[in-house]
PDB file of C-alpha atoms in Angstrom:
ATOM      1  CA  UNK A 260     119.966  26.831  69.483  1.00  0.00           C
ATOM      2  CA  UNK A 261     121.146  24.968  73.136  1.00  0.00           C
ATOM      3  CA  UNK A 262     120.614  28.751  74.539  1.00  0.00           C
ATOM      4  CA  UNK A 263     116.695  29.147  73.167  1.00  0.00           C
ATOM      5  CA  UNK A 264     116.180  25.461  73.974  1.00  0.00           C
ATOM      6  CA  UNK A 265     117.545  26.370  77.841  1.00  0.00           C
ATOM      7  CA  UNK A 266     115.528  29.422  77.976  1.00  0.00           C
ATOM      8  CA  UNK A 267     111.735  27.694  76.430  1.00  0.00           C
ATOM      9  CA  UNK A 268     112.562  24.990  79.224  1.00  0.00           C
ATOM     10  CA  UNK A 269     114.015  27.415  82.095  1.00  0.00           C
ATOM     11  CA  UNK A 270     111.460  29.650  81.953  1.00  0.00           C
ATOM     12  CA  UNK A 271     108.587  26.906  81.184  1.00  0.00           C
ATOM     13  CA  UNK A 272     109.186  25.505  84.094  1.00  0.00           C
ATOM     14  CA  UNK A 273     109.214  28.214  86.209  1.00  0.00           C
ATOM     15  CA  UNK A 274     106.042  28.937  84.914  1.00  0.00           C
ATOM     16  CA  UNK A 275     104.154  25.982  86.194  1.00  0.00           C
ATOM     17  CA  UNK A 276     106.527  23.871  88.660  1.00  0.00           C
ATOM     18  CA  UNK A 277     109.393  25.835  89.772  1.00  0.00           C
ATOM     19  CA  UNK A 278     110.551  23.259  92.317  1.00  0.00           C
ATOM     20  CA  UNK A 279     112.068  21.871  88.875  1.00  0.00           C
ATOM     21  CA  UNK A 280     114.345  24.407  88.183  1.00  0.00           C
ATOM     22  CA  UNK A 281     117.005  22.794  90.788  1.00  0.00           C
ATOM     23  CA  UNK A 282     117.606  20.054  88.108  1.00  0.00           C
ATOM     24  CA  UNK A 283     119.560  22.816  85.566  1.00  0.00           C
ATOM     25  CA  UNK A 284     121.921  23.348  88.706  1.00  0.00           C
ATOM     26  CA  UNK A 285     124.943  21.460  90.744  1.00  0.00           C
ATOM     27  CA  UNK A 286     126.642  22.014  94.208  1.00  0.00           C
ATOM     28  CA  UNK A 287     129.584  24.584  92.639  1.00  0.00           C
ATOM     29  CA  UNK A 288     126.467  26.377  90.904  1.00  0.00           C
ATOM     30  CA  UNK A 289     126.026  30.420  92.132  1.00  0.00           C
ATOM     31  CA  UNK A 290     122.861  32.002  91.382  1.00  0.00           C
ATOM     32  CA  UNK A 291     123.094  36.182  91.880  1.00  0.00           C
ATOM     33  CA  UNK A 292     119.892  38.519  91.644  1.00  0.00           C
ATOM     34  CA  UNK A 293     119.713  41.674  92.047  1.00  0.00           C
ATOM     35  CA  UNK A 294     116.457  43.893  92.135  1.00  0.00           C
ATOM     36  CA  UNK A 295     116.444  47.605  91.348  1.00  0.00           C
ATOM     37  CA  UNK A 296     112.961  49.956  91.396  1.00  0.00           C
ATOM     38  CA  UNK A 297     112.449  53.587  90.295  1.00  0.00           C
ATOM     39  CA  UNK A 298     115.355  55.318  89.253  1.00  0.00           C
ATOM     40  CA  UNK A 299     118.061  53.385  91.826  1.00  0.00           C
ATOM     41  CA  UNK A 300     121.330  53.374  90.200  1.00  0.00           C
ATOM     42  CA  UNK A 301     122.555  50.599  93.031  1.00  0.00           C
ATOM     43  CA  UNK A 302     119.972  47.614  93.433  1.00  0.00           C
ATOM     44  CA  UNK A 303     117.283  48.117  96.658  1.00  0.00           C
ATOM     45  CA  UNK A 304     118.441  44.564  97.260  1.00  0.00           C
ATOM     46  CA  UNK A 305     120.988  41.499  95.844  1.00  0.00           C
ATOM     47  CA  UNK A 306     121.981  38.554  96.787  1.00  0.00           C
ATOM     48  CA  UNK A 307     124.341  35.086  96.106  1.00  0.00           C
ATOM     49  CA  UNK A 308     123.540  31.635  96.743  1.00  0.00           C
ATOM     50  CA  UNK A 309     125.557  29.006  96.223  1.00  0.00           C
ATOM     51  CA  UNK A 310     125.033  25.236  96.508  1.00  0.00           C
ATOM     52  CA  UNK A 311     121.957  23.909  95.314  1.00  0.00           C
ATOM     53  CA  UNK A 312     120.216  23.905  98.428  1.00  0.00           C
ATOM     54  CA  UNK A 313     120.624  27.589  98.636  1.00  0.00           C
ATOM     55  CA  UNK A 314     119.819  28.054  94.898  1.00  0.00           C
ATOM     56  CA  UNK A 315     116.408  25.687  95.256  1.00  0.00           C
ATOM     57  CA  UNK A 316     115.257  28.098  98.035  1.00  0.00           C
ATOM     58  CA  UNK A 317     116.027  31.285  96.472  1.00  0.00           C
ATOM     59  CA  UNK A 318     114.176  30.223  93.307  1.00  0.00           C
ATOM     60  CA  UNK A 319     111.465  28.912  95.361  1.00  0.00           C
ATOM     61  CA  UNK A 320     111.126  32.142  97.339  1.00  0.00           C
ATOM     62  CA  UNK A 321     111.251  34.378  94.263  1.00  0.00           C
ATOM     63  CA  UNK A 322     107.480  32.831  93.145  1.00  0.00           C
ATOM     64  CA  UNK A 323     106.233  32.496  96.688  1.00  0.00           C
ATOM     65  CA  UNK A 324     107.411  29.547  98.339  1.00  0.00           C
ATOM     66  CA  UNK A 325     105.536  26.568  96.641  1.00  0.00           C
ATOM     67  CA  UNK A 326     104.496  25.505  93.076  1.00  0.00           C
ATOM     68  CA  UNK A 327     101.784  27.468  92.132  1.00  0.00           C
ATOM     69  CA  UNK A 328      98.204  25.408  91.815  1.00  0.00           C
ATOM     70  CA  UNK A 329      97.407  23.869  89.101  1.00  0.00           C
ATOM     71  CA  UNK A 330      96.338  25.720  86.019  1.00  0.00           C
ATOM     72  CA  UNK A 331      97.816  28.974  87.852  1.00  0.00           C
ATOM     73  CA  UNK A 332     101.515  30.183  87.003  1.00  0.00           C
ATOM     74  CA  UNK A 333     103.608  31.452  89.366  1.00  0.00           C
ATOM     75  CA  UNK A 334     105.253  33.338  86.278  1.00  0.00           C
ATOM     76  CA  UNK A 335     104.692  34.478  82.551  1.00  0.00           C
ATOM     77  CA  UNK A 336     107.239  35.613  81.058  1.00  0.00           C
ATOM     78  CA  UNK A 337     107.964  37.379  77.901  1.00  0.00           C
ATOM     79  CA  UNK A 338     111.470  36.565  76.592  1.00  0.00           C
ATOM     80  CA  UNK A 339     112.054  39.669  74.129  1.00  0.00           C
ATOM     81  CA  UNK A 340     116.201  38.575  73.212  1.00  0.00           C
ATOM     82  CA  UNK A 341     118.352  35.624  73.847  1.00  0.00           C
ATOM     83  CA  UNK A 342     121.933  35.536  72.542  1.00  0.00           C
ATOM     84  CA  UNK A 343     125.055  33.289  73.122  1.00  0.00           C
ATOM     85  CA  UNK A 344     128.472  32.159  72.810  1.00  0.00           C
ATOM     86  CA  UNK A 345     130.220  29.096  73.042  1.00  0.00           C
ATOM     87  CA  UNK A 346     133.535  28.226  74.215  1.00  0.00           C
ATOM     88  CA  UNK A 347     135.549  25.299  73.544  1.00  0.00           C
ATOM     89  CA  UNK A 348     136.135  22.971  77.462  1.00  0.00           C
ATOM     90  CA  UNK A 349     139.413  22.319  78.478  1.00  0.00           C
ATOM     91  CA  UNK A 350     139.905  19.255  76.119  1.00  0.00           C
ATOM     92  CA  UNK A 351     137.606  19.182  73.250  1.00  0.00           C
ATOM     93  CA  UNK A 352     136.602  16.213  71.474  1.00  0.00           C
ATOM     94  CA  UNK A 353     134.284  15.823  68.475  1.00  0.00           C
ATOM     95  CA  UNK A 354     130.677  16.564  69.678  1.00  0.00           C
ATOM     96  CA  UNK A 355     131.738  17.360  73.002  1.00  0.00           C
ATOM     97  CA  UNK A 356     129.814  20.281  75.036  1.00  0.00           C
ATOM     98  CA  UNK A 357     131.158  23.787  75.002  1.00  0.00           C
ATOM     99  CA  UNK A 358     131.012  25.974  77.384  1.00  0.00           C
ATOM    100  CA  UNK A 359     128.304  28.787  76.691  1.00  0.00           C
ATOM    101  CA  UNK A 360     127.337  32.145  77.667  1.00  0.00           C
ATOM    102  CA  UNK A 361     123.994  33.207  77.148  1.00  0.00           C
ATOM    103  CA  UNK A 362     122.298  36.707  78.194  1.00  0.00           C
ATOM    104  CA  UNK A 363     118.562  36.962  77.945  1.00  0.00           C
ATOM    105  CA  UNK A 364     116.541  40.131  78.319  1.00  0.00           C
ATOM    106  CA  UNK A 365     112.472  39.923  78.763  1.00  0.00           C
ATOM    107  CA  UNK A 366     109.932  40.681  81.235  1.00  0.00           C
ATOM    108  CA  UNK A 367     108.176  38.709  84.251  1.00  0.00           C
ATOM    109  CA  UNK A 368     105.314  38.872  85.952  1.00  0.00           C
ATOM    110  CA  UNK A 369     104.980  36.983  89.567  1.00  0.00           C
ATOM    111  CA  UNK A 370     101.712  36.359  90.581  1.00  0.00           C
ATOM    112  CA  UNK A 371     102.407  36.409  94.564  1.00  0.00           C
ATOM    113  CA  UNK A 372     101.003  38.315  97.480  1.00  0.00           C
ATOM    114  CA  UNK A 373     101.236  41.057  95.192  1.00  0.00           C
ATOM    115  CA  UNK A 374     101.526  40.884  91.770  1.00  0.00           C
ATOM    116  CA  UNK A 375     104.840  42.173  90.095  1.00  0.00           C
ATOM    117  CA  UNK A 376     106.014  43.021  86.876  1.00  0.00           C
ATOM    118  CA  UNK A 377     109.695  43.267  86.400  1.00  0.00           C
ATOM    119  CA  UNK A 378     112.123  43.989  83.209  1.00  0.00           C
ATOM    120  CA  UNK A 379     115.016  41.491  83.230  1.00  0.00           C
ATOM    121  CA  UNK A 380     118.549  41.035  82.186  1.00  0.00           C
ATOM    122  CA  UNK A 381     119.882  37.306  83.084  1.00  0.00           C
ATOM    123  CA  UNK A 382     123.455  35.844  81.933  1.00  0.00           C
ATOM    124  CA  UNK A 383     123.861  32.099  82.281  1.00  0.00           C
ATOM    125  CA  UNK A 384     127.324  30.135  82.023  1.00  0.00           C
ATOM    126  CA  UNK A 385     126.638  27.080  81.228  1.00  0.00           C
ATOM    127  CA  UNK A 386     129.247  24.093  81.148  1.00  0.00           C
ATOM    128  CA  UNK A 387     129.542  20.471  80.776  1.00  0.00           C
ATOM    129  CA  UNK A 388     128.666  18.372  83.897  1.00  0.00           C
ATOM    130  CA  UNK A 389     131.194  15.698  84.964  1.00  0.00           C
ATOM    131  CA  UNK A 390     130.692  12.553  83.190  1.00  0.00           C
ATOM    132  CA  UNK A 391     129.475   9.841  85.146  1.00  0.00           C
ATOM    133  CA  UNK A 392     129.162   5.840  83.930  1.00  0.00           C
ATOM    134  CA  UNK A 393     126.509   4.929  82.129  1.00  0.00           C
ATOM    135  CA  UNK A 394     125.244   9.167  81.747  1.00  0.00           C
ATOM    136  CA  UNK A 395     125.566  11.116  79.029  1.00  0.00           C
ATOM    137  CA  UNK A 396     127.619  14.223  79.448  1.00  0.00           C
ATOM    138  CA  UNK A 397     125.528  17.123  79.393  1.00  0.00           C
ATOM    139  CA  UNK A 398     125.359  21.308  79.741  1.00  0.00           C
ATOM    140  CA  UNK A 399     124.452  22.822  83.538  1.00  0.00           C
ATOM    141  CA  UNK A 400     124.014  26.089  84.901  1.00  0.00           C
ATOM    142  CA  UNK A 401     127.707  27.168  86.435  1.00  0.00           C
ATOM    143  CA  UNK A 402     126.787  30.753  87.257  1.00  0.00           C
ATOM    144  CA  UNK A 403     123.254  32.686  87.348  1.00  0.00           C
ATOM    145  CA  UNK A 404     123.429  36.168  87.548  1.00  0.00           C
ATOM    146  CA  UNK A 405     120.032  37.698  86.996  1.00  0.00           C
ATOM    147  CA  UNK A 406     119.100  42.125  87.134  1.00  0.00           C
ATOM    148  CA  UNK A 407     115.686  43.121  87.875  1.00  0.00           C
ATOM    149  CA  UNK A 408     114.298  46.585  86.646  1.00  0.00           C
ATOM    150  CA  UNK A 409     110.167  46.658  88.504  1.00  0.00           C
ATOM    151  CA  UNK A 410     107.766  48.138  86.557  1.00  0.00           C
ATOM    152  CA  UNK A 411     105.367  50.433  88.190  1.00  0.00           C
ATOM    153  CA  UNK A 412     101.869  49.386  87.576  1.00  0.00           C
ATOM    154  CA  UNK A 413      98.850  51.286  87.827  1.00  0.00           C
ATOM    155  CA  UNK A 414      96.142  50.993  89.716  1.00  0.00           C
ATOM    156  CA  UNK A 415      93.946  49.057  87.116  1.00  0.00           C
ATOM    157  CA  UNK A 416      97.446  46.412  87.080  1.00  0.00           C
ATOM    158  CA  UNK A 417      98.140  48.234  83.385  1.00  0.00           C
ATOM    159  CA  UNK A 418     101.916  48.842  83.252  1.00  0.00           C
ATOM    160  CA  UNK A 419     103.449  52.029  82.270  1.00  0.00           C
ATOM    161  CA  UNK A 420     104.926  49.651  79.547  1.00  0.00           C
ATOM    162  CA  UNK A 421     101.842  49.342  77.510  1.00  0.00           C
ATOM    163  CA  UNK A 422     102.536  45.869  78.248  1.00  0.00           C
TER     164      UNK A 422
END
């Protein structure tokens, strides 16, 4: 349930104001992405960011710099699985937050210079944020480590997907 809730609001924002994504992520955050195309069996290109300075511009560079316009996405995305596990914190208490894993699989398109359809495999760790007075303790993104597959397209933007 916190995992689908995560990924409807992760990827919802992406969609139409990514600048908002920096809110799910903290200073000891890492974010990891690695793209592969054709039949690479090591990624064209990867990277790590850490810090949420780092992280804001890597997500902001991933859908072209800038929210897209409005009415436009910079993303769809089709979320095909999400799973998860949770794992008790270091001290749990009744109704505290647990730890959880998540791994989503799906497909994105980014509508940028170009526009881009890519299969992808993300796992999230998510765990409980320091409590601070007068804030509820709640769930942020620890570690972001996301795969992506590109789909060719054809020339009438049709992938070889069917999709």
């Amino acid at each position: 349930q916190i995992a689908e809730q995560f990924v409807r609001l992760y990827y919802g924002l992406m969609a139409v104001r990514p600048s908002a994504l920096g809110q799910f992520y903290r200073e000891g955050s890492e974010l990891s992405r690695s793209w592969f195309s054709g039949a690479a069996s090591a990624p064209n290109d990867s990277a790590v960011h850490r810090g949420l300075a780092e992280i804001t511009k890597a997500l902001m560079a991933s859908v072209g710099g800038a929210d897209p316009p409005q009415g436009k996405p910079a993303v769809v995305t089709t979320v095909e699985s999400v799973s998860a596990r949770g794992f008790p914190t270091a001290a749990p208490e009744p109704g505290a937050p647990v730890a959880l894993v998540a791994h989503i699989t799906g497909f994105i398109t980014f509508f940028q210079a170009r526009t881009r359809l890519v299969q992808f495999s993300q796992q999230v760790m998510l765990g409980p944020e320091p409590e601070e007075a007068g804030r509820p303790q709640h769930l942020v993104v620890r570690q972001d480590s996301v795969q992506y597959f590109e789909v060719p397209l054809q020339q009438d933007g049709a992938s070889s997907l069917g999709l």
